[in-house]
Backbone as a printed PyTorch tensor [residue, N CA C, xyz], in Angstrom:
tensor([[[ -0.4830, -89.6180,  30.1210],
         [ -1.0700, -88.4000,  30.6740],
         [ -0.0890, -87.6270,  31.4710]],

        [[  0.7710, -88.3460,  32.2350],
         [  1.7600, -87.6430,  33.0860],
         [  2.8000, -86.9600,  32.1350]],

        [[  3.1070, -87.5760,  30.9890],
         [  4.0480, -86.9400,  30.0500],
         [  3.4790, -85.5630,  29.5470]],

        [[  2.1920, -85.5070,  29.3410],
         [  1.6140, -84.2220,  28.8770],
         [  1.6140, -83.1940,  29.9770]],

        [[  1.3460, -83.6100,  31.2010],
         [  1.4050, -82.6710,  32.3500],
         [  2.8160, -82.1450,  32.5320]],

        [[  3.7860, -83.0380,  32.3510],
         [  5.2010, -82.6610,  32.4440],
         [  5.5350, -81.6170,  31.3640]],

        [[  5.1020, -81.8440,  30.1560],
         [  5.3360, -80.9350,  29.0450],
         [  4.7190, -79.5740,  29.3560]],

        [[  3.5110, -79.5660,  29.8570],
         [  2.8040, -78.3140,  30.1500],
         [  3.5140, -77.5220,  31.2220]],

        [[  3.8200, -78.1330,  32.3210],
         [  4.4770, -77.4300,  33.4250],
         [  5.8890, -76.9150,  33.0380]],

        [[  6.5990, -77.8070,  32.3700],
         [  7.9430, -77.4490,  31.9260],
         [  7.9680, -76.3040,  30.9500]],

        [[  7.0240, -76.3250,  29.9690],
         [  7.0230, -75.2540,  28.9740],
         [  6.5630, -73.9510,  29.5450]],

        [[  5.6100, -73.9170,  30.4630],
         [  5.0980, -72.6880,  30.9950],
         [  6.0380, -72.0680,  32.0150]],

        [[  6.5430, -72.9230,  32.9660],
         [  7.2740, -72.3800,  34.0960],
         [  8.7710, -72.6400,  34.0550]],

        [[  9.1660, -73.9270,  33.9780],
         [ 10.5610, -74.2870,  34.1390],
         [ 11.3940, -73.8190,  32.9480]],

        [[ 10.9640, -74.0490,  31.7810],
         [ 11.7330, -73.7220,  30.5580],
         [ 11.0070, -72.6450,  29.7480]],

        [[ 10.5760, -71.5790,  30.4480],
         [  9.7960, -70.5080,  29.8200],
         [ 10.5770, -69.9660,  28.6050]],

        [[  9.8350, -69.8050,  27.5060],
         [ 10.4510, -69.3960,  26.2310],
         [ 11.2010, -68.0480,  26.3150]],

        [[ 10.6900, -67.1520,  27.1250],
         [ 11.2620, -65.8290,  27.2770],
         [ 12.3720, -65.8410,  28.3130]],

        [[ 12.1260, -66.3450,  29.5160],
         [ 13.0020, -66.2230,  30.6140],
         [ 14.1470, -67.2650,  30.6710]],

        [[ 13.9310, -68.4200,  30.0710],
         [ 14.9550, -69.4650,  30.1200],
         [ 15.6290, -69.6460,  28.7450]],

        [[ 14.8840, -69.4610,  27.6480],
         [ 15.4410, -69.6630,  26.3410],
         [ 15.7510, -68.3700,  25.6000]],

        [[ 15.2780, -67.2690,  26.1270],
         [ 15.5280, -65.9430,  25.5030],
         [ 15.0710, -65.8200,  24.0950]],

        [[ 13.9280, -66.4520,  23.7760],
         [ 13.3220, -66.3040,  22.4270],
         [ 12.1000, -65.4130,  22.5840]],

        [[ 11.8380, -64.6170,  21.5910],
         [ 10.6600, -63.7530,  21.6360],
         [ 10.8680, -62.4850,  22.4340]],

        [[ 12.1150, -62.1070,  22.5560],
         [ 12.4490, -60.9220,  23.3610],
         [ 11.9280, -59.6270,  22.7500]],

        [[ 11.9910, -59.4940,  21.4350],
         [ 11.5540, -58.2620,  20.7770],
         [ 10.0880, -57.9390,  21.0630]],

        [[  9.1480, -58.8640,  20.8850],
         [  7.7590, -58.5640,  21.2550],
         [  7.5840, -58.4780,  22.7070]],

        [[  8.3810, -59.2180,  23.4930],
         [  8.2820, -59.1340,  24.9520],
         [  8.5990, -57.7460,  25.4550]],

        [[  9.6050, -57.0910,  24.9210],
         [  9.9580, -55.7260,  25.3100],
         [  9.1140, -54.6600,  24.6070]],

        [[  8.7260, -54.9590,  23.3880],
         [  8.0190, -53.9570,  22.5700],
         [  6.5190, -53.8490,  22.8110]],

        [[  5.8530, -54.9540,  23.1450],
         [  4.4050, -54.9800,  23.2620],
         [  3.9880, -54.9660,  24.7140]],

        [[  4.9240, -54.9130,  25.6620],
         [  4.5330, -55.0760,  27.0750],
         [  4.3380, -53.7400,  27.8050]],

        [[  4.1490, -52.6770,  27.1590],
         [  3.9230, -51.4100,  27.8100],
         [  2.5170, -51.2810,  28.3630]],

        [[  1.5760, -51.9560,  27.7260],
         [  0.1710, -51.9190,  28.1920],
         [ -0.3230, -53.3650,  28.3360]],

        [[ -1.1320, -53.5670,  29.3740],
         [ -1.6260, -54.8730,  29.6460],
         [ -2.5440, -55.4190,  28.4920]],

        [[ -3.3850, -54.5040,  27.9420],
         [ -4.2880, -54.9190,  26.8290],
         [ -3.4520, -55.3950,  25.6370]],

        [[ -2.3710, -54.7050,  25.3330],
         [ -1.5150, -55.0990,  24.2080],
         [ -0.8490, -56.4620,  24.4730]],

        [[ -0.4570, -56.7090,  25.7080],
         [  0.1550, -57.9510,  26.0810],
         [ -0.7960, -59.1310,  25.9230]],

        [[ -2.0450, -58.9300,  26.3630],
         [ -3.0580, -60.0010,  26.2430],
         [ -3.3470, -60.2550,  24.7670]],

        [[ -3.5000, -59.2480,  23.9510],
         [ -3.7480, -59.4160,  22.5710],
         [ -2.5900, -60.1430,  21.8190]],

        [[ -1.3750, -59.7540,  22.1240],
         [ -0.1950, -60.4360,  21.5210],
         [ -0.1120, -61.8400,  22.0030]],

        [[ -0.4460, -62.0970,  23.2410],
         [ -0.3900, -63.4800,  23.7700],
         [ -1.4060, -64.3970,  23.0770]],

        [[ -2.6450, -63.8720,  22.9010],
         [ -3.6740, -64.6400,  22.1920],
         [ -3.2320, -64.9140,  20.7450]],

        [[ -2.6990, -63.9490,  20.0710],
         [ -2.2880, -64.1130,  18.6910],
         [ -1.1240, -65.1350,  18.6050]],

        [[ -0.1670, -65.0530,  19.5030],
         [  0.9600, -65.9740,  19.4840],
         [  0.5220, -67.4040,  19.7580]],

        [[ -0.3870, -67.5480,  20.7000],
         [ -0.8920, -68.8570,  21.0000],
         [ -1.6100, -69.5190,  19.7560]],

        [[ -2.4110, -68.7410,  19.1250],
         [ -3.1520, -69.1880,  17.9460],
         [ -2.1850, -69.5890,  16.8170]],

        [[ -1.2620, -68.6860,  16.5080],
         [ -0.3350, -68.9260,  15.3680],
         [  0.6690, -70.0200,  15.7270]],

        [[  1.1760, -70.0300,  16.9390],
         [  2.1920, -71.0140,  17.3020],
         [  1.6390, -72.4300,  17.2150]],

        [[  0.4240, -72.6280,  17.6180],
         [ -0.1520, -73.9720,  17.5740],
         [ -0.3450, -74.4330,  16.1150]],

        [[ -0.8670, -73.5650,  15.2630],
         [ -1.0620, -73.9160,  13.8760],
         [  0.2560, -74.0750,  13.1380]],

        [[  1.2020, -73.1570,  13.3930],
         [  2.4690, -73.2370,  12.7010],
         [  3.2690, -74.4850,  13.0890]],

        [[  3.1920, -74.8690,  14.3640],
         [  3.8820, -76.0830,  14.7930],
         [  3.3020, -77.3070,  14.1080]],

        [[  1.9720, -77.3950,  14.0550],
         [  1.3640, -78.5310,  13.3600],
         [  1.7790, -78.6110,  11.8810]],

        [[  1.7150, -77.4600,  11.2060],
         [  2.0200, -77.4570,   9.7480],
         [  3.4720, -77.7340,   9.5130]],

        [[  4.3980, -77.1640,  10.2990],
         [  5.8080, -77.3960,  10.1040],
         [  6.2130, -78.8060,  10.4660]],

        [[  5.5370, -79.3780,  11.4740],
         [  5.7640, -80.7710,  11.8450],
         [  5.4440, -81.7280,  10.7100]],

        [[  4.2740, -81.4730,  10.1150],
         [  3.8420, -82.3200,   8.9860],
         [  4.8050, -82.1390,   7.8050]],

        [[  5.1960, -80.8450,   7.5320],
         [  6.1740, -80.5880,   6.4890],
         [  7.4650, -81.3520,   6.7120]],

        [[  7.9720, -81.3350,   7.9330],
         [  9.2290, -82.0120,   8.2220],
         [  9.0980, -83.5060,   8.0210]],

        [[  8.0550, -84.1030,   8.5800],
         [  7.9040, -85.5560,   8.5760],
         [  7.5590, -86.1370,   7.2560]],

        [[  6.7380, -85.3840,   6.4450],
         [  6.2270, -85.9750,   5.2190],
         [  6.8090, -85.3680,   3.9320]],

        [[  7.6330, -84.3270,   4.0670],
         [  8.2030, -83.7360,   2.8590],
         [  9.7370, -83.6570,   2.9970]],

        [[ 10.2120, -82.9300,   4.0030],
         [ 11.6610, -82.7200,   4.1050],
         [ 12.4510, -83.9930,   4.4330]],

        [[ 12.0290, -84.7720,   5.4160],
         [ 12.7730, -86.0110,   5.7610],
         [ 12.7170, -87.0530,   4.6620]],

        [[ 11.5330, -87.3470,   4.0640],
         [ 11.5030, -88.3330,   2.9900],
         [ 12.3190, -87.9600,   1.7720]],

        [[ 12.3810, -86.6440,   1.4990],
         [ 13.1420, -86.2420,   0.2770],
         [ 14.6290, -86.0590,   0.6240]],

        [[ 15.0140, -86.1540,   1.8830],
         [ 16.3900, -86.0220,   2.2530],
         [ 16.9230, -84.5950,   2.1910]],

        [[ 16.0240, -83.6220,   2.4020],
         [ 16.4290, -82.2530,   2.3700],
         [ 16.1330, -81.5510,   3.7200]],

        [[ 16.4440, -82.2750,   4.7860],
         [ 16.2160, -81.7130,   6.1100],
         [ 17.0800, -80.4590,   6.4020]],

        [[ 18.1470, -80.2840,   5.6390],
         [ 18.9980, -79.1050,   5.8020],
         [ 18.2780, -77.8340,   5.4190]],

        [[ 17.1670, -77.9190,   4.7330],
         [ 16.3330, -76.7750,   4.3200],
         [ 15.3150, -76.4170,   5.3710]],

        [[ 15.3670, -77.0530,   6.5150],
         [ 14.3610, -76.9000,   7.5620],
         [ 14.0950, -75.4260,   7.9400]],

        [[ 15.1250, -74.7160,   8.2940],
         [ 14.9620, -73.3420,   8.7840],
         [ 14.3480, -72.4230,   7.7200]],

        [[ 14.8520, -72.5080,   6.4930],
         [ 14.3110, -71.6970,   5.3900],
         [ 12.8260, -72.0660,   5.1200]],

        [[ 12.5880, -73.3750,   5.0710],
         [ 11.2210, -73.8250,   4.7680],
         [ 10.2790, -73.4030,   5.8880]],

        [[ 10.6920, -73.5410,   7.1230],
         [  9.8470, -73.1450,   8.2700],
         [  9.5610, -71.6790,   8.2700]],

        [[ 10.5450, -70.8470,   7.9770],
         [ 10.3540, -69.3780,   7.9130],
         [  9.3200, -69.0560,   6.8530]],

        [[  9.4540, -69.6430,   5.6580],
         [  8.5250, -69.3910,   4.5620],
         [  7.1290, -69.8740,   4.9280]],

        [[  6.9960, -71.0360,   5.5400],
         [  5.6960, -71.5690,   5.9190],
         [  5.0270, -70.6890,   6.9780]],

        [[  5.7790, -70.2440,   7.9640],
         [  5.2330, -69.4170,   9.0370],
         [  4.7870, -68.0790,   8.4780]],

        [[  5.5770, -67.4520,   7.5940],
         [  5.2140, -66.1520,   7.0170],
         [  3.9780, -66.3160,   6.1390]],

        [[  3.9400, -67.3630,   5.3270],
         [  2.7470, -67.6030,   4.4800],
         [  1.5150, -67.9160,   5.3420]],

        [[  1.7080, -68.7280,   6.3500],
         [  0.6120, -69.1350,   7.1930],
         [  0.0030, -67.8770,   7.8930]],

        [[  0.8330, -66.9940,   8.3940],
         [  0.3120, -65.7840,   9.0270],
         [ -0.4670, -64.9330,   8.0260]],

        [[  0.0500, -64.8300,   6.8020],
         [ -0.7050, -64.0580,   5.7930],
         [ -2.0390, -64.6920,   5.4340]],

        [[ -2.0380, -66.0130,   5.2760],
         [ -3.2720, -66.7170,   4.9360],
         [ -4.2600, -66.5830,   6.0680]],

        [[ -3.8400, -66.7660,   7.3350],
         [ -4.6750, -66.6510,   8.5020],
         [ -5.2820, -65.2120,   8.5700]],

        [[ -4.4430, -64.2370,   8.2680],
         [ -4.9330, -62.8530,   8.3090],
         [ -6.0310, -62.6620,   7.2580]],

        [[ -5.8590, -63.1430,   6.1280],
         [ -6.8920, -63.0210,   5.0240],
         [ -8.1780, -63.7890,   5.4230]],

        [[ -8.0420, -65.0080,   5.9140],
         [ -9.1840, -65.8180,   6.2690],
         [ -9.9530, -65.1580,   7.4150]],

        [[ -9.2270, -64.7310,   8.4450],
         [ -9.8760, -64.0880,   9.5840],
         [-10.5620, -62.8060,   9.2070]],

        [[ -9.9760, -62.0450,   8.2810],
         [-10.5710, -60.7780,   7.8390],
         [-11.8990, -61.0320,   7.1890]],

        [[-12.0350, -62.1580,   6.4240],
         [-13.2430, -62.4660,   5.6970],
         [-14.2810, -63.1410,   6.5670]],

        [[-13.8390, -64.1530,   7.3870],
         [-14.8040, -64.9890,   8.0870],
         [-15.0310, -64.6080,   9.5210]],

        [[-14.0390, -64.0610,  10.2190],
         [-14.1510, -63.7410,  11.6300],
         [-13.6780, -62.2640,  11.8920]],

        [[-14.4340, -61.3240,  11.3940],
         [-13.9970, -59.9270,  11.5130],
         [-13.7790, -59.4570,  12.9870]],

        [[-14.5380, -59.9970,  13.9140],
         [-14.3710, -59.5770,  15.3060],
         [-13.0370, -60.0860,  15.8490]],

        [[-12.6870, -61.3530,  15.5700],
         [-11.4250, -61.8590,  15.9800],
         [-10.2750, -61.1900,  15.2420]],

        [[-10.4760, -60.8550,  14.0010],
         [ -9.4660, -60.1360,  13.2060],
         [ -9.2410, -58.7890,  13.8160]],

        [[-10.2470, -58.0940,  14.2570],
         [-10.0700, -56.7960,  14.8870],
         [ -9.3030, -56.9130,  16.1780]],

        [[ -9.5740, -58.0110,  16.9300],
         [ -8.8670, -58.2040,  18.2010],
         [ -7.3690, -58.5630,  17.9850]],

        [[ -7.0970, -59.4060,  16.9560],
         [ -5.7470, -59.8750,  16.7470],
         [ -5.0670, -59.2510,  15.5700]],

        [[ -5.7950, -58.5530,  14.7320],
         [ -5.2600, -58.0440,  13.4710],
         [ -3.9740, -57.2600,  13.5440]],

        [[ -3.8620, -56.4050,  14.5600],
         [ -2.6660, -55.5900,  14.7570],
         [ -1.4590, -56.4420,  15.0910]],

        [[ -1.6550, -57.5760,  15.7770],
         [ -0.5350, -58.3390,  16.2330],
         [ -0.1390, -59.4250,  15.2760]],

        [[ -0.9840, -59.8380,  14.3530],
         [ -0.6490, -60.9130,  13.4130],
         [  0.6060, -60.6200,  12.5880]],

        [[  0.7750, -59.4630,  11.9780],
         [  2.0020, -59.2170,  11.2300],
         [  3.2760, -59.2500,  12.0840]],

        [[  3.1670, -58.8880,  13.3610],
         [  4.2980, -58.9290,  14.2580],
         [  4.7760, -60.3610,  14.5150]],

        [[  3.8240, -61.2940,  14.4290],
         [  4.1690, -62.6870,  14.7260],
         [  5.0390, -63.3050,  13.6400]],

        [[  4.9680, -62.7570,  12.4700],
         [  5.8060, -63.2700,  11.3360],
         [  7.2590, -63.1990,  11.7100]],

        [[  7.6650, -62.1750,  12.4590],
         [  9.0640, -62.0140,  12.8270],
         [  9.3510, -62.4540,  14.2300]],

        [[  8.4110, -63.1300,  14.9030],
         [  8.6470, -63.5800,  16.3010],
         [  9.4370, -64.8590,  16.2580]],

        [[ 10.6470, -64.8410,  16.7690],
         [ 11.5450, -65.9930,  16.6910],
         [ 11.0500, -67.1000,  17.6020]],

        [[ 10.1770, -66.8100,  18.5520],
         [  9.6500, -67.8410,  19.3990],
         [  8.8530, -68.8720,  18.6090]],

        [[  8.0920, -68.4120,  17.6150],
         [  7.3130, -69.3230,  16.7640],
         [  8.2010, -70.2570,  15.9880]],

        [[  9.2320, -69.7140,  15.3790],
         [ 10.1950, -70.5510,  14.6610],
         [ 10.9560, -71.4370,  15.5980]],

        [[ 11.3230, -70.9180,  16.7540],
         [ 12.0900, -71.7500,  17.7220],
         [ 11.2990, -72.9880,  18.2060]],

        [[ 10.0310, -72.8050,  18.4820],
         [  9.2270, -73.9350,  18.9660],
         [  9.0410, -74.9330,  17.8020]],

        [[  8.8450, -74.4670,  16.5830],
         [  8.7090, -75.3950,  15.4820],
         [  9.9670, -76.2350,  15.2580]],

        [[ 11.1150, -75.6310,  15.4730],
         [ 12.3690, -76.3880,  15.3060],
         [ 12.5890, -77.3080,  16.5290]],

        [[ 12.2590, -76.8600,  17.7520],
         [ 12.4820, -77.6060,  18.9650],
         [ 11.6860, -78.9120,  18.9650]],

        [[ 10.4370, -78.8550,  18.5130],
         [  9.6390, -80.1170,  18.5370],
         [ 10.2290, -81.2110,  17.6320]],

        [[ 10.9190, -80.7790,  16.5800],
         [ 11.5770, -81.7040,  15.6480],
         [ 12.8230, -82.2560,  16.3360]],

        [[ 13.6160, -81.3630,  16.9390],
         [ 14.8560, -81.7700,  17.6200],
         [ 14.5890, -82.6830,  18.7980]],

        [[ 13.4740, -82.4850,  19.4840],
         [ 13.1680, -83.3050,  20.6480],
         [ 12.3990, -84.5890,  20.2920]],

        [[ 12.2230, -84.8440,  19.0020],
         [ 11.5510, -86.0670,  18.4820],
         [ 10.1590, -86.2720,  19.1090]],

        [[  9.3770, -85.1850,  19.1740],
         [  8.0330, -85.2720,  19.7700],
         [  7.0600, -85.8010,  18.7160]],

        [[  5.9760, -86.3800,  19.1820],
         [  4.8870, -86.7770,  18.3160],
         [  4.0950, -85.5410,  17.9740]],

        [[  3.1600, -85.6690,  17.0680],
         [  2.3000, -84.5480,  16.6890],
         [  1.4900, -84.0120,  17.8840]],

        [[  0.9280, -84.9740,  18.6470],
         [  0.1430, -84.5710,  19.8420],
         [  1.0130, -83.8690,  20.8440]],

        [[  2.1740, -84.4050,  21.1270],
         [  3.1220, -83.7640,  22.0740],
         [  3.5460, -82.3860,  21.5900]],

        [[  3.7420, -82.2900,  20.2420],
         [  4.1340, -81.0170,  19.6470],
         [  3.0470, -79.9440,  19.8400]],

        [[  1.7880, -80.3560,  19.6570],
         [  0.7180, -79.4090,  19.8760],
         [  0.5810, -78.9850,  21.3190]],

        [[  0.7320, -79.9250,  22.2530],
         [  0.6550, -79.6010,  23.6510],
         [  1.8160, -78.6600,  24.0460]],

        [[  3.0200, -78.9830,  23.5030],
         [  4.1830, -78.1980,  23.8120],
         [  4.0490, -76.7590,  23.2680]],

        [[  3.5370, -76.6530,  22.0170],
         [  3.4370, -75.3020,  21.4160],
         [  2.4060, -74.4710,  22.1140]],

        [[  1.2720, -75.0580,  22.4680],
         [  0.2640, -74.2490,  23.1920],
         [  0.7710, -73.8630,  24.5830]],

        [[  1.4240, -74.8270,  25.2680],
         [  1.9780, -74.5590,  26.5940],
         [  3.0620, -73.4760,  26.5490]],

        [[  3.9250, -73.5540,  25.5530],
         [  4.9410, -72.5460,  25.3670],
         [  4.3290, -71.1540,  25.1060]],

        [[  3.3280, -71.1440,  24.2590],
         [  2.6820, -69.8940,  24.0090],
         [  1.9670, -69.3170,  25.2590]],

        [[  1.4110, -70.1970,  26.0720],
         [  0.8440, -69.7410,  27.3200],
         [  1.9020, -69.2040,  28.2920]],

        [[  3.0740, -69.8550,  28.2470],
         [  4.1920, -69.3180,  29.0360],
         [  4.6660, -67.9910,  28.5560]],

        [[  4.6750, -67.8140,  27.2300],
         [  5.0070, -66.5140,  26.6260],
         [  3.9920, -65.4510,  27.0580]],

        [[  2.7250, -65.8330,  27.0150],
         [  1.6070, -64.9440,  27.4280],
         [  1.7260, -64.5710,  28.8820]],

        [[  2.0350, -65.5620,  29.7370],
         [  2.1870, -65.2670,  31.1700],
         [  3.3390, -64.2780,  31.3950]],

        [[  4.4670, -64.4910,  30.6970],
         [  5.5890, -63.5820,  30.8510],
         [  5.2090, -62.1770,  30.4330]],

        [[  4.5210, -62.0630,  29.2570],
         [  4.0860, -60.7390,  28.7740],
         [  3.1340, -60.0570,  29.7540]],

        [[  2.1610, -60.7860,  30.2810],
         [  1.1700, -60.1850,  31.1810],
         [  1.8550, -59.7200,  32.4890]],

        [[  2.6800, -60.5680,  33.0620],
         [  3.3720, -60.1580,  34.2640],
         [  4.2310, -58.9650,  34.0520]],

        [[  5.0060, -58.9610,  32.9450],
         [  5.8930, -57.8240,  32.6390],
         [  5.1300, -56.5840,  32.3440]],

        [[  4.0220, -56.6900,  31.6330],
         [  3.1870, -55.5160,  31.2930],
         [  2.6110, -54.8840,  32.5630]],

        [[  2.1380, -55.7550,  33.5090],
         [  1.6150, -55.2550,  34.7800],
         [  2.6640, -54.5030,  35.5790]],

        [[  3.8830, -55.0360,  35.5840],
         [  4.9930, -54.3510,  36.3210],
         [  5.3150, -53.0650,  35.6360]],

        [[  5.3710, -53.0680,  34.2960],
         [  5.7240, -51.8300,  33.5800],
         [  4.6760, -50.7370,  33.7490]],

        [[  3.3950, -51.1490,  33.8270],
         [  2.3240, -50.1470,  34.0650],
         [  2.4980, -49.5430,  35.4750]],

        [[  2.8660, -50.3610,  36.4420],
         [  3.0960, -49.8850,  37.7910],
         [  4.3470, -49.0080,  37.8130]],

        [[  5.3820, -49.3630,  37.1170],
         [  6.5840, -48.5350,  37.0410],
         [  6.3610, -47.1780,  36.4550]],

        [[  5.4350, -47.1130,  35.5030],
         [  5.1190, -45.8200,  34.8950],
         [  4.4970, -44.8770,  35.9000]],

        [[  3.8940, -45.3820,  36.9760],
         [  3.2900, -44.5690,  38.0050],
         [  4.2450, -44.3250,  39.2080]],

        [[  5.3660, -44.9940,  39.1800],
         [  6.3100, -44.9380,  40.2940],
         [  7.4170, -43.9020,  39.9940]],

        [[  8.0580, -43.4840,  41.1000],
         [  9.2230, -42.5710,  40.9930],
         [ 10.4330, -43.4140,  40.6790]],

        [[ 10.9050, -43.2660,  39.4430],
         [ 12.0960, -43.9660,  38.9930],
         [ 13.1360, -42.9140,  38.6840]],

        [[ 14.4040, -43.0690,  39.1080],
         [ 15.4310, -42.1330,  38.8070],
         [ 15.4750, -41.8480,  37.2710]],

        [[ 15.8000, -40.5960,  36.9070],
         [ 15.7750, -40.2260,  35.5180],
         [ 16.6330, -41.0850,  34.6110]],

        [[ 17.7790, -41.4680,  35.0940],
         [ 18.6940, -42.2820,  34.2850],
         [ 18.1360, -43.7300,  34.0850]],

        [[ 17.2130, -44.1550,  34.9240],
         [ 16.6940, -45.5150,  34.8500],
         [ 15.3500, -45.6100,  34.1080]],

        [[ 14.7360, -44.4820,  33.7330],
         [ 13.3920, -44.4720,  33.1370],
         [ 13.4770, -45.1710,  31.7600]],

        [[ 12.3580, -45.8410,  31.4220],
         [ 12.2510, -46.4650,  30.1070],
         [ 12.9380, -47.8210,  30.0170]],

        [[ 13.7590, -47.9900,  29.0060],
         [ 14.4060, -49.2610,  28.6980],
         [ 15.3120, -49.7690,  29.8720]],

        [[ 16.0970, -48.9310,  30.4870],
         [ 16.9940, -49.4890,  31.5610],
         [ 16.2280, -50.2160,  32.6810]],

        [[ 15.1820, -49.5660,  33.1970],
         [ 14.4080, -50.2160,  34.2470],
         [ 13.6230, -51.4630,  33.7320]],

        [[ 13.2300, -51.4060,  32.4530],
         [ 12.5500, -52.5310,  31.8390],
         [ 13.5020, -53.7670,  31.7930]],

        [[ 14.7430, -53.5450,  31.3910],
         [ 15.7240, -54.5910,  31.2990],
         [ 16.0640, -55.1930,  32.6470]],

        [[ 16.2220, -54.3130,  33.6300],
         [ 16.4630, -54.7710,  35.0200],
         [ 15.3000, -55.6030,  35.5080]],

        [[ 14.0790, -55.1380,  35.2410],
         [ 12.9120, -55.8880,  35.6930],
         [ 12.8240, -57.2310,  34.9750]],

        [[ 13.1250, -57.2670,  33.7080],
         [ 13.1040, -58.5490,  32.9590],
         [ 14.1410, -59.5120,  33.5690]],

        [[ 15.3070, -58.9880,  33.9140],
         [ 16.3070, -59.8480,  34.5410],
         [ 15.8580, -60.4110,  35.8610]],

        [[ 15.2230, -59.5850,  36.6650],
         [ 14.7260, -60.0620,  37.9550],
         [ 13.6120, -61.1160,  37.7540]],

        [[ 12.7670, -60.8770,  36.7800],
         [ 11.6820, -61.8900,  36.4870],
         [ 12.3320, -63.2200,  36.0260]],

        [[ 13.3930, -63.1200,  35.1990],
         [ 14.0280, -64.3300,  34.7420],
         [ 14.6660, -65.0800,  35.9370]],

        [[ 15.2200, -64.3780,  36.8720],
         [ 15.7760, -65.0180,  38.0750],
         [ 14.6460, -65.6810,  38.8970]],

        [[ 13.5350, -64.9670,  38.9860],
         [ 12.3930, -65.5150,  39.7450],
         [ 11.8640, -66.8350,  39.0890]],

        [[ 11.8320, -66.8580,  37.7550],
         [ 11.3930, -68.0450,  37.0490],
         [ 12.4090, -69.1830,  37.1880]],

        [[ 13.6750, -68.8490,  37.4710],
         [ 14.6840, -69.9120,  37.6640],
         [ 14.3350, -70.7590,  38.8950]],

        [[ 13.5380, -70.1900,  39.8240],
         [ 13.0830, -70.9270,  40.9890],
         [ 12.2840, -72.1490,  40.6630]],

        [[ 11.6350, -72.1630,  39.5180],
         [ 10.8170, -73.2870,  39.0850],
         [ 11.6860, -74.4320,  38.5630]],

        [[ 12.9700, -74.2040,  38.3660],
         [ 13.8390, -75.2200,  37.7620],
         [ 13.9350, -76.4660,  38.6710]],

        [[ 13.6980, -76.3360,  39.9480],
         [ 13.7880, -77.4800,  40.8900],
         [ 12.5800, -78.3870,  40.8500]],

        [[ 11.5420, -78.0010,  40.1200],
         [ 10.3090, -78.8140,  40.1080],
         [ 10.5360, -80.1220,  39.3700]],

        [[ 10.2210, -81.2010,  39.9950],
         [ 10.3450, -82.5490,  39.4020],
         [  8.9580, -83.1750,  39.3880]],

        [[  8.6030, -83.7430,  38.2650],
         [  7.3520, -84.4330,  38.1540],
         [  7.6310, -85.8830,  38.0370]],

        [[  7.0500, -86.6390,  38.9360],
         [  7.3070, -88.0970,  39.0140],
         [  6.9580, -88.8320,  37.7600]]])
């Protein structure tokens, strides 16, 4: 149980996918202009990351490793994630139209989100079990969502603030992201017994 708590705290705060590993930066900067968009993207990433990690883990353990073709991991994972997102989009459109409406705009963006691929590869490199992989993927996605929500809230506030003309838009967003990354470095000292 303590191992799972450690995985959760580490993935969300200490080793945040955006601020410590610098994965998922494109959607982090692109979708964080409005809080509603950030929440929608966070929900979609959490959903897809958990399913993609489970499927790629099974693919690695029961297909790639036994056949001795582990060197195809990245290509296979990219294809699986892209296909999975497309299949999920079709299934959700038919069976859960309300959820599809809520996440539909963000699902195609997830296909190119390197955070999803990064987590799928990391669980293999860290020799995690399937259960640990699922906990790690959901926790990492929650950390991604937390980063998006905090950043979106700050960007909405910055839009109402007086910012020098040369700093408006992307420059102030990048400075803010850097300060947030430094703030999250404060969690690096957390030790779980």
